[in-house]
XYZ file of N, CA, C and O in Angstrom:
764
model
N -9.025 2.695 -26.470
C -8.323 3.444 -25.440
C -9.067 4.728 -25.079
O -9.437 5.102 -23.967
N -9.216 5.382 -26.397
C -10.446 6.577 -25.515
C -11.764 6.562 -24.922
O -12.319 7.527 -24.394
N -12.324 5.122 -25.079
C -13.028 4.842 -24.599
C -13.296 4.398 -23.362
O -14.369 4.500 -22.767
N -12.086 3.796 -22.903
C -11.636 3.622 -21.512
C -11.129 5.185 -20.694
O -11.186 5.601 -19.537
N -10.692 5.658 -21.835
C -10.338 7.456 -21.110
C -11.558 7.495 -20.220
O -11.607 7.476 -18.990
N -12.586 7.556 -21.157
C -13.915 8.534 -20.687
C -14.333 7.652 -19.884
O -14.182 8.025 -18.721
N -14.924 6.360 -20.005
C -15.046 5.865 -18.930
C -14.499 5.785 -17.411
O -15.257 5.457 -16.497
N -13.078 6.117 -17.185
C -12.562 6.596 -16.354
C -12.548 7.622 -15.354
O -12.352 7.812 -14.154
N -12.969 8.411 -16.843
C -13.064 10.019 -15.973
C -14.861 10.032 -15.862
O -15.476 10.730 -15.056
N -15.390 9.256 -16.697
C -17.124 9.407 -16.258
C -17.060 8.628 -14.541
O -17.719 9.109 -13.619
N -16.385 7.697 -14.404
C -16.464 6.731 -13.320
C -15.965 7.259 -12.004
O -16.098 6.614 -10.964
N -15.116 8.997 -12.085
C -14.355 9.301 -11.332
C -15.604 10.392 -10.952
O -15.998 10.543 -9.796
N -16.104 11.051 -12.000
C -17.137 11.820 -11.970
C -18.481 11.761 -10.843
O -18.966 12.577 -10.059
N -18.853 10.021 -11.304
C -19.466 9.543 -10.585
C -19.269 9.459 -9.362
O -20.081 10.076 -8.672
N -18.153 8.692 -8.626
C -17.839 9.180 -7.299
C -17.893 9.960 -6.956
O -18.671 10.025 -6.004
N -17.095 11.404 -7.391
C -17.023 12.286 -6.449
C -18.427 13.230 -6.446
O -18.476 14.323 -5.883
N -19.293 12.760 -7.002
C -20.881 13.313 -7.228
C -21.634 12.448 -6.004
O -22.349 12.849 -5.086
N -21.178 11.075 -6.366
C -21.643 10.333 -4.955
C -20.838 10.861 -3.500
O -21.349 11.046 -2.396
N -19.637 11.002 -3.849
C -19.247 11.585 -2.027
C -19.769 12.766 -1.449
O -20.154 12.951 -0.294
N -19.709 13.868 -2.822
C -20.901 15.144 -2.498
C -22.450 15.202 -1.841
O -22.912 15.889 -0.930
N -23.092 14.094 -2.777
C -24.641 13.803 -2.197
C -24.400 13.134 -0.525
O -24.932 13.790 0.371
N -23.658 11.925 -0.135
C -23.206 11.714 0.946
C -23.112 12.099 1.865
O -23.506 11.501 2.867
N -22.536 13.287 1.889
C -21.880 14.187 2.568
C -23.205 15.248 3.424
O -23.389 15.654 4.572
N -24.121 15.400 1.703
C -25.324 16.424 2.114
C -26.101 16.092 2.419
O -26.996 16.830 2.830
N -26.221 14.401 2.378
C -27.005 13.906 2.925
C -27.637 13.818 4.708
O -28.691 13.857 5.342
N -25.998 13.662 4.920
C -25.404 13.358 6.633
C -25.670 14.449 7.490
O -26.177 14.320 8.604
N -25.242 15.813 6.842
C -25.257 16.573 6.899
C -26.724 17.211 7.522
O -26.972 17.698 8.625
N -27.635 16.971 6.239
C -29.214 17.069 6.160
C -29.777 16.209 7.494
O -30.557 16.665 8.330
N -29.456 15.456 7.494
C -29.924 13.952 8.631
C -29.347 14.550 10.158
O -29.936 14.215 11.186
N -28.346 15.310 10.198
C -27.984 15.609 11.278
C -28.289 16.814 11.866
O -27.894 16.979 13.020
N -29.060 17.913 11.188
C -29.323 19.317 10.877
C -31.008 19.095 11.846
O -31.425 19.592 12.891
N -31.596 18.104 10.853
C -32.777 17.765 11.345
C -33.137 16.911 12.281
O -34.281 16.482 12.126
N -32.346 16.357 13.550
C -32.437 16.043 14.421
C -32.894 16.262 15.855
O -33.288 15.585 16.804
N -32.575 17.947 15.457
C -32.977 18.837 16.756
C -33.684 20.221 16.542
O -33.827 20.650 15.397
N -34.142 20.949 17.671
C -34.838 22.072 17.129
C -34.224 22.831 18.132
O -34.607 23.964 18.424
N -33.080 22.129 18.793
C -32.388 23.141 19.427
C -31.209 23.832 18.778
O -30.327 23.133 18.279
N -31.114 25.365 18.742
C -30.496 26.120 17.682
C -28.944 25.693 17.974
O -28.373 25.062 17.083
N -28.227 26.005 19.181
C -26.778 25.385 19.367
C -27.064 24.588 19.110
O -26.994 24.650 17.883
N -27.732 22.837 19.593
C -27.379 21.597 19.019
C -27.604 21.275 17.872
O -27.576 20.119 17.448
N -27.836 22.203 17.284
C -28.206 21.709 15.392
C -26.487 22.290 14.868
O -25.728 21.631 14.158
N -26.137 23.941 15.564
C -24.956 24.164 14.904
C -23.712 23.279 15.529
O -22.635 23.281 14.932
N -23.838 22.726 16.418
C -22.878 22.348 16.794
C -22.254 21.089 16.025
O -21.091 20.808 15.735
N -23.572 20.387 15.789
C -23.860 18.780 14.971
C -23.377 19.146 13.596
O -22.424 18.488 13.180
N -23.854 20.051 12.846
C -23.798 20.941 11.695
C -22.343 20.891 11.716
O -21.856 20.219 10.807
N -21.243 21.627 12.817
C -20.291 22.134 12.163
C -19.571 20.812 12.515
O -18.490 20.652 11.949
N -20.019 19.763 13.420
C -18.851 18.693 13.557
C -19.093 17.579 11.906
O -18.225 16.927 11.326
N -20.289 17.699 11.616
C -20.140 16.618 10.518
C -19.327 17.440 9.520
O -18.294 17.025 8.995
N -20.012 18.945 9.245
C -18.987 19.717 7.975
C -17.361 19.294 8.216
O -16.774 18.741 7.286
N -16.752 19.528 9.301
C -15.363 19.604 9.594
C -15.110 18.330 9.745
O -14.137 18.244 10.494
N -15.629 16.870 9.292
C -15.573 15.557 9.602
C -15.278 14.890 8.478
O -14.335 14.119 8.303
N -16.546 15.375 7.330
C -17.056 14.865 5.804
C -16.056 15.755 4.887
O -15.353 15.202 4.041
N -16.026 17.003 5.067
C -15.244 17.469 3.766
C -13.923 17.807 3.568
O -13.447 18.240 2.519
N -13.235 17.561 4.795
C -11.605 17.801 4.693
C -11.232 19.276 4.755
O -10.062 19.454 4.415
N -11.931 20.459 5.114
C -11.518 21.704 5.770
C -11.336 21.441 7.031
O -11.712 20.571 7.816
N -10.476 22.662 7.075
C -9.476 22.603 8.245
C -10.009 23.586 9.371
O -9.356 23.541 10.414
N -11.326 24.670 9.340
C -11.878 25.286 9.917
C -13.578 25.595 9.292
O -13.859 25.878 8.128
N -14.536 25.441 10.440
C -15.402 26.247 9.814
C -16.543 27.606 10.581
O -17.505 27.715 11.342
N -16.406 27.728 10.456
C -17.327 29.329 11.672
C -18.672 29.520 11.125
O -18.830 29.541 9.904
N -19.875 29.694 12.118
C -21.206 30.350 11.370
C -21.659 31.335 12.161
O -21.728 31.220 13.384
N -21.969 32.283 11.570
C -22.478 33.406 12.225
C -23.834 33.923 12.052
O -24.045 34.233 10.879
N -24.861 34.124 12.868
C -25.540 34.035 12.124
C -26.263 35.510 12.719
O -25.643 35.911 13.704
N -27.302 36.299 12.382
C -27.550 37.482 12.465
C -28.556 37.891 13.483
O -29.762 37.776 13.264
N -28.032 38.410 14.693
C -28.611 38.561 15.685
C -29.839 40.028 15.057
O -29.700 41.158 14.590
N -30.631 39.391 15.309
C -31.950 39.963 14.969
C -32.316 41.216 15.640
O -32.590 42.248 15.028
N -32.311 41.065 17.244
C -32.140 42.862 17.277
C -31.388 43.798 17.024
O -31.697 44.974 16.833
N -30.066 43.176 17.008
C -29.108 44.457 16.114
C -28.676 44.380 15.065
O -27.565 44.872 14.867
N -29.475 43.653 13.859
C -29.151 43.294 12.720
C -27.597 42.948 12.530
O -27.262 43.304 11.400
N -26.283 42.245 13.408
C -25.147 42.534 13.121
C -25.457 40.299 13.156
O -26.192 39.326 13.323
N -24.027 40.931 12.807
C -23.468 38.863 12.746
C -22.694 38.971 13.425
O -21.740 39.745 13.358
N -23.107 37.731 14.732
C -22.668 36.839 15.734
C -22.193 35.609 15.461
O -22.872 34.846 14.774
N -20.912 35.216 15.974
C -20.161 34.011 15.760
C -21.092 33.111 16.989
O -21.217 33.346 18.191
N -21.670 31.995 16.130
C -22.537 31.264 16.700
C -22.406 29.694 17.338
O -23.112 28.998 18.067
N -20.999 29.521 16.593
C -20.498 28.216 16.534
C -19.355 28.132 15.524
O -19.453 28.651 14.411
N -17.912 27.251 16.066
C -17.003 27.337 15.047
C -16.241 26.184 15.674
O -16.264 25.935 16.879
N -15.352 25.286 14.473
C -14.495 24.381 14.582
C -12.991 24.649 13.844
O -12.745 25.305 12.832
N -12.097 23.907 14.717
C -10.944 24.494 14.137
C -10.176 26.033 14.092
O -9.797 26.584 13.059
N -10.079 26.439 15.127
C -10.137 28.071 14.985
C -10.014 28.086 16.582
O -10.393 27.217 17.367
N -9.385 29.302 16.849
C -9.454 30.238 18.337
C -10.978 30.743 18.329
O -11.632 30.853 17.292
N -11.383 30.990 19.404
C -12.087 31.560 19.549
C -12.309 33.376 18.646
O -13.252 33.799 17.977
N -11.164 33.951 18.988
C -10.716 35.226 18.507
C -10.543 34.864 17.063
O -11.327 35.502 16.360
N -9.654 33.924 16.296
C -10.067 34.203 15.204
C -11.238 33.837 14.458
O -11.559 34.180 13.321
N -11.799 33.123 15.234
C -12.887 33.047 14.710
C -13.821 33.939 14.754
O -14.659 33.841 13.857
N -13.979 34.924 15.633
C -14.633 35.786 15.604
C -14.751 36.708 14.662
O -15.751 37.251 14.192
N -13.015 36.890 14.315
C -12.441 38.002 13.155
C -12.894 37.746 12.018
O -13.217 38.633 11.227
N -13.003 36.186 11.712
C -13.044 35.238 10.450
C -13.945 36.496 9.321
O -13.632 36.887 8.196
N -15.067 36.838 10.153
C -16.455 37.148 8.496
C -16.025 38.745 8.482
O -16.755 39.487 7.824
N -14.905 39.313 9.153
C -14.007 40.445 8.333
C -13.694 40.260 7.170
O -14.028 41.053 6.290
N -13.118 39.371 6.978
C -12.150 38.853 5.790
C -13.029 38.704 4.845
O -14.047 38.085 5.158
N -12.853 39.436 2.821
C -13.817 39.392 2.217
C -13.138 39.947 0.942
O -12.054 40.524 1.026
N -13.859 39.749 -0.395
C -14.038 41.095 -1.154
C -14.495 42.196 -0.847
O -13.733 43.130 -1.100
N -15.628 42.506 -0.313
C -16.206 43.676 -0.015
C -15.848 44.240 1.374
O -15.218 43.478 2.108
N -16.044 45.016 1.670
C -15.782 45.739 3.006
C -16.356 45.495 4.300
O -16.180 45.837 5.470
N -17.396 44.495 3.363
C -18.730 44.147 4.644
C -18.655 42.993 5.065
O -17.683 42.318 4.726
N -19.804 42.361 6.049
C -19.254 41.143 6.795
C -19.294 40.306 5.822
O -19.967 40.627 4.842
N -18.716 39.247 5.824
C -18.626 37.912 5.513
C -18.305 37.890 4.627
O -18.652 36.797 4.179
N -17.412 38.800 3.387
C -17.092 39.026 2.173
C -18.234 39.652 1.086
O -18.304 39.564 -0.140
N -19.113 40.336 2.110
C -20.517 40.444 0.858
C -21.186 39.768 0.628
O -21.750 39.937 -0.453
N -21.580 38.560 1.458
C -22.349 37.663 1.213
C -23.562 37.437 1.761
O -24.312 36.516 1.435
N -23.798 38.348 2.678
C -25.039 38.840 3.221
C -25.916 39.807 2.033
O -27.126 39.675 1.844
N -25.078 40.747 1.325
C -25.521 41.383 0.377
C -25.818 40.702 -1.050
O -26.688 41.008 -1.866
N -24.829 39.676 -1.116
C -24.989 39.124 -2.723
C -25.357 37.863 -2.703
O -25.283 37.095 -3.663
N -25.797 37.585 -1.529
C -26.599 36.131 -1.343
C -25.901 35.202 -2.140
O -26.740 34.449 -2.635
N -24.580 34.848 -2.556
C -24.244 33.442 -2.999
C -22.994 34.035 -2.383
O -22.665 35.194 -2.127
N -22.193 32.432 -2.173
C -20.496 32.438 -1.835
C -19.424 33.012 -2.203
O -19.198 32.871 -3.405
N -18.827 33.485 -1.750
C -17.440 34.806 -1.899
C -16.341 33.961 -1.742
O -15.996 33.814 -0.569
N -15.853 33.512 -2.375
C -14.393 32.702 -2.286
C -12.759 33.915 -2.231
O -12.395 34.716 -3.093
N -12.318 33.690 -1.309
C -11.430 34.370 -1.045
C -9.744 32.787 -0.993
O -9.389 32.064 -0.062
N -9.273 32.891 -2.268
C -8.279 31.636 -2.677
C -7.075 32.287 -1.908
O -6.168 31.462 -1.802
N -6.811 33.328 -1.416
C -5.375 33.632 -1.034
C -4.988 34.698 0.207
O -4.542 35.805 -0.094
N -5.167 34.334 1.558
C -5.072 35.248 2.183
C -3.864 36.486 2.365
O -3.839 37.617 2.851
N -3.012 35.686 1.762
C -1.619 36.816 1.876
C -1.988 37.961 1.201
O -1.234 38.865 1.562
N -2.821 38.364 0.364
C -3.057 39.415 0.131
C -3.985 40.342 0.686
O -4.335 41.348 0.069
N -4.259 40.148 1.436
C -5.262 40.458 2.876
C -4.391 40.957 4.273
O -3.472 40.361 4.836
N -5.163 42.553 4.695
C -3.846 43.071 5.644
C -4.732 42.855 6.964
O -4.108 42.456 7.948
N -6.652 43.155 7.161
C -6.705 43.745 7.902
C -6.858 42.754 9.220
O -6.383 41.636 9.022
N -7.320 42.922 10.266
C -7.472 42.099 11.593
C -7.771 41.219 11.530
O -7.336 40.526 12.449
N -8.751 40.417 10.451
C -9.695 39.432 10.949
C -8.255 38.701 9.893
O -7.901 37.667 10.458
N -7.382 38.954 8.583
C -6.862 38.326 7.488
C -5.687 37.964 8.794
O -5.702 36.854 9.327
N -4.899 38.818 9.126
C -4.069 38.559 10.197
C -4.202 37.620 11.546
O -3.284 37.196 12.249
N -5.534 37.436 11.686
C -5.467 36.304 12.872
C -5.723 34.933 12.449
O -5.525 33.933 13.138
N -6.232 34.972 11.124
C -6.913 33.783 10.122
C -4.765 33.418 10.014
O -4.231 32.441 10.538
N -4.023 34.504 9.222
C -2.433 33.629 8.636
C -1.750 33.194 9.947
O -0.852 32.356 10.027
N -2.464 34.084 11.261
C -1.698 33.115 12.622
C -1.957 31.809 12.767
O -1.315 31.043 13.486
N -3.073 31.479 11.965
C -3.499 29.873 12.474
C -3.185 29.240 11.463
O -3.519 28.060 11.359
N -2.351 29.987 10.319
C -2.130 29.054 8.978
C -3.224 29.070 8.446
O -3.028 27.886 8.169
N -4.020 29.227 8.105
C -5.720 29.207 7.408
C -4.938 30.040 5.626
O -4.457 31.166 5.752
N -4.919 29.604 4.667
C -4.745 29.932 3.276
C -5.614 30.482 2.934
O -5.563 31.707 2.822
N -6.821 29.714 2.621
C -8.143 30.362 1.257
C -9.153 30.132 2.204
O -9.249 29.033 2.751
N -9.840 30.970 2.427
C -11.407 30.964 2.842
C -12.411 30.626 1.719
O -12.072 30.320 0.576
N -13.797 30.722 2.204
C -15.011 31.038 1.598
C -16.223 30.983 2.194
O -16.973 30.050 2.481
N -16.280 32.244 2.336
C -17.505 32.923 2.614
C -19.692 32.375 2.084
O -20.374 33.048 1.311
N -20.130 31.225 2.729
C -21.450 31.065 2.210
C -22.846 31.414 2.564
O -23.236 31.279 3.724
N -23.387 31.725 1.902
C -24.551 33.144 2.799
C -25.295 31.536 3.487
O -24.840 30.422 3.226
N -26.271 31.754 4.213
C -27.027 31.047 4.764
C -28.062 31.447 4.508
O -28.608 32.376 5.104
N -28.680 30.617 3.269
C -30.602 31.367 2.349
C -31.426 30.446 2.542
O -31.324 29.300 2.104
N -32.738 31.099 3.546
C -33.837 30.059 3.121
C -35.280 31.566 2.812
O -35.746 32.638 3.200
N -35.311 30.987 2.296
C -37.162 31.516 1.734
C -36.483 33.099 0.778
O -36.937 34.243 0.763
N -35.579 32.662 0.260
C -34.847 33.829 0.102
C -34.197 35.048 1.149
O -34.235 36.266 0.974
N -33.886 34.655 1.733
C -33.590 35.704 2.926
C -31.853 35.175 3.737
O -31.297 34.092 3.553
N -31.597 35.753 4.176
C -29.804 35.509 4.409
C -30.112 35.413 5.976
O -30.859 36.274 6.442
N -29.868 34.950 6.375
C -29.797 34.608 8.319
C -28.685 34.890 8.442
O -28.470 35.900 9.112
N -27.511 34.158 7.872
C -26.376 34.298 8.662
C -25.231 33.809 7.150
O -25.463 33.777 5.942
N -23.866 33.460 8.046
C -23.011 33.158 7.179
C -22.290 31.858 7.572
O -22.121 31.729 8.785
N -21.785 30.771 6.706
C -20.745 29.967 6.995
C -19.538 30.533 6.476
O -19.436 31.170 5.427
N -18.410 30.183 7.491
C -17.179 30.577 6.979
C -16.555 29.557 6.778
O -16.719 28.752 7.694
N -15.890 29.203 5.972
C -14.945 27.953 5.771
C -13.227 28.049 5.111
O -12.813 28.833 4.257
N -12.513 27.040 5.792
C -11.404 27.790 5.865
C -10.150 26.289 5.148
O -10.420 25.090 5.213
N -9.501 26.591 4.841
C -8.278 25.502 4.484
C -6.708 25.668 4.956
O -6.483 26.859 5.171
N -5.875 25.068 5.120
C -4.439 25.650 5.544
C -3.458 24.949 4.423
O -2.252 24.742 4.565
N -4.531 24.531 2.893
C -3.843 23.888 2.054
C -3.550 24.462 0.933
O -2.769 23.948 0.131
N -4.095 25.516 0.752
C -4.223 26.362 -0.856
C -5.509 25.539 -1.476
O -5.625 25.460 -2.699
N -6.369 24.995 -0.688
C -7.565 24.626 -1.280
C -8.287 25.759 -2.603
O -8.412 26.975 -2.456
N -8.575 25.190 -3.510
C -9.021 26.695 -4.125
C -10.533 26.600 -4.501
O -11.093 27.158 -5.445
N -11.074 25.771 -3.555
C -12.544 26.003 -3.523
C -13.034 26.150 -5.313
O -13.352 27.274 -5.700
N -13.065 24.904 -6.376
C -13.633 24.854 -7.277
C -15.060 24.526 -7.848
O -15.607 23.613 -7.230
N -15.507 24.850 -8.483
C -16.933 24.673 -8.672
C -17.965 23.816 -7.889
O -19.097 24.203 -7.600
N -17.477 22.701 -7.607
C -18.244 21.654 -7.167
C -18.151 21.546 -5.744
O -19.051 21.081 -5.046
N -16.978 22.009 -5.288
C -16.565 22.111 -3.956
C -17.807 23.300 -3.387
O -18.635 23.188 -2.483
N -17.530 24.426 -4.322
C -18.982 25.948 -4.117
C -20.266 25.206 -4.069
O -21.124 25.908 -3.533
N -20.738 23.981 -4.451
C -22.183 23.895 -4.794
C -22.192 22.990 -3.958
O -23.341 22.719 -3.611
N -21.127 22.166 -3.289
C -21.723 21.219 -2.195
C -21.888 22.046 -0.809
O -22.789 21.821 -0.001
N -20.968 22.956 -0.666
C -21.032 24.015 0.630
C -22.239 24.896 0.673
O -22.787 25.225 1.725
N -22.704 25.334 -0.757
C -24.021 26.215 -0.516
C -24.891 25.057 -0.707
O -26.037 25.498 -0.620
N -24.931 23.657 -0.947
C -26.290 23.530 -0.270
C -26.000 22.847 0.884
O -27.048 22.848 1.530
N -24.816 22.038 1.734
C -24.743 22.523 2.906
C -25.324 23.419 3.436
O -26.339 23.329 4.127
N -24.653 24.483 3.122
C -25.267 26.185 3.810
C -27.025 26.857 3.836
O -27.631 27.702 4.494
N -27.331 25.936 2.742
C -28.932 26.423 2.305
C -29.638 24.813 3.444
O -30.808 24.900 3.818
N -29.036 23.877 3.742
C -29.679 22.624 5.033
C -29.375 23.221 5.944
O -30.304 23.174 6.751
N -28.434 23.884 6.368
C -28.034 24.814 8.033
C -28.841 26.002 7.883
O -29.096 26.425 9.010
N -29.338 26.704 7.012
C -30.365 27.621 7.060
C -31.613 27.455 7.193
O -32.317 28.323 7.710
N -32.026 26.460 6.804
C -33.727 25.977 6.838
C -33.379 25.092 8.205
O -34.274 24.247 8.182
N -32.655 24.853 9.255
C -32.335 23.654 10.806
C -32.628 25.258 11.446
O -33.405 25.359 12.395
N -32.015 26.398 10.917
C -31.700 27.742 11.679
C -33.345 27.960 11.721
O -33.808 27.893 12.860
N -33.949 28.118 11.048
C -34.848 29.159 10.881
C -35.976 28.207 11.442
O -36.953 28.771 11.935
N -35.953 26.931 11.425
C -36.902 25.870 11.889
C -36.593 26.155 13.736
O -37.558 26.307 14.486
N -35.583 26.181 14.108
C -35.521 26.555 15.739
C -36.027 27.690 16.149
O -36.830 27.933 17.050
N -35.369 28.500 15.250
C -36.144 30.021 15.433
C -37.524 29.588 15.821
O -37.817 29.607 17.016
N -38.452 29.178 14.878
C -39.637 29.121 14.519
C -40.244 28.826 16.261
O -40.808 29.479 17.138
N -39.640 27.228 16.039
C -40.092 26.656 17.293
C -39.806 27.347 18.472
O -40.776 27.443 19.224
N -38.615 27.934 18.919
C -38.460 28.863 20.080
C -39.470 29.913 19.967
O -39.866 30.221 21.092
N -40.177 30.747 18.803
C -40.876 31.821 18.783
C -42.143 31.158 19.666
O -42.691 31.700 20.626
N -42.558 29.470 18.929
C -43.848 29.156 19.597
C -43.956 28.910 20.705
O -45.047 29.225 21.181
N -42.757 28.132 21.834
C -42.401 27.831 22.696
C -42.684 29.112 23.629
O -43.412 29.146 24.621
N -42.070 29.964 23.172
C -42.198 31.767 23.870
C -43.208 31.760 24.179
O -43.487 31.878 25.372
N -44.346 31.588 23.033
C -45.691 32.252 22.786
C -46.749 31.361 23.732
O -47.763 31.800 24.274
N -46.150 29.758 23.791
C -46.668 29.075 24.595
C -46.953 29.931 26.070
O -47.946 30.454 26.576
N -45.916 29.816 26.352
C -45.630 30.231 27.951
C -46.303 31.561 27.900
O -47.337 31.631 28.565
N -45.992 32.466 27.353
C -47.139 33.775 27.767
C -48.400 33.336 27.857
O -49.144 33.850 28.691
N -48.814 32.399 27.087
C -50.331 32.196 26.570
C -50.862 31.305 27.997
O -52.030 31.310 28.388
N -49.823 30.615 28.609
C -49.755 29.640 29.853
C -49.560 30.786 31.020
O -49.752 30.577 32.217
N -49.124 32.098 30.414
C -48.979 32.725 32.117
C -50.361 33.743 32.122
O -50.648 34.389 33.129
């Protein structure tokens, strides 16, 4: 009988390790399709909000001449709250500090949250956020926001399939960048 325990729970293990890779797989496959920066986030946020059963997700990512974060693309959400969304945090700063502490800020309970961005997130019913930096080459571009209206509480495995989600939408980000920089450089070099 305990041998069937473990087998059970090894066999359950297994799945949900296989629906994770799945997921990042699709994800990955759909990221790298384009080198156009909206059609990568757009593809990006419809498979996230498709594959993992959140109920919102927002990315913002960091407009380069004014070093601030721009809502770049979002599913599930108003426009407005989505905008508000990377208020909402531990820290005071955008995206819960996750621009600063380069890994995910899980925020499990919004009712304890007063200010603008927490208040337009409990108008839409949105419960637990979490905040995931967007890192490639070590460096933070931007943020995913991700959202639940279930008391999701974002547990370990749930954190490590979203940041490397978040770390495939950062290397699709920074690959358009790239190509728009050369594209630019083309055309001057052509005028």
């Amino acid at each position: 009988k305990e041998i069937q325990s473990l087998n059970r729970d090894l066999d359950a293990r297994v799945q949900a390790r296989t629906q994770h890779l799945s997921i990042l797989n699709a994800v990955a496959l759909t990221v790298n399709q384009s080198l156009n920066l909206k059609d990568i986030l757009n593809r990006a946020l419809d498979e996230v909000f498709q594959l993992t059963g959140i109920d919102m997700v927002a990315i913002f990512l960091q407009d380069m001449s004014r070093g601030q974060l721009k809502l770049s693309a979002s599913r599930g959400l108003s426009e407005n709250a989505a905008r508000l969304a990377y208020q909402v945090g531990l820290l005071d700063s955008s995206c819960g500090g996750v621009m600063e502490l380069g890994k995910a800020v899980v925020v499990p309970d919004l009712s304890q949250y007063r200010g603008r961005g927490a208040q337009s997130l409990k108008r839409e019913h949105v419960t637990a956020l979490m905040h995931v930096p967007l890192i490639t080459k070590g460096c933070a571009l931007g943020s995913m926001c991700v959202g639940t209206r279930n008391n999701l509480q974002f547990d370990s495995d749930e954190q490590s399939l979203l940041t490397a989600i978040g770390n495939q939408i950062a290397i699709a980000v920074e690959n358009a960048r790239l190509y728009a920089e050369v594209q630019r450089k083309e055309r001057l070099r052509g005028e």
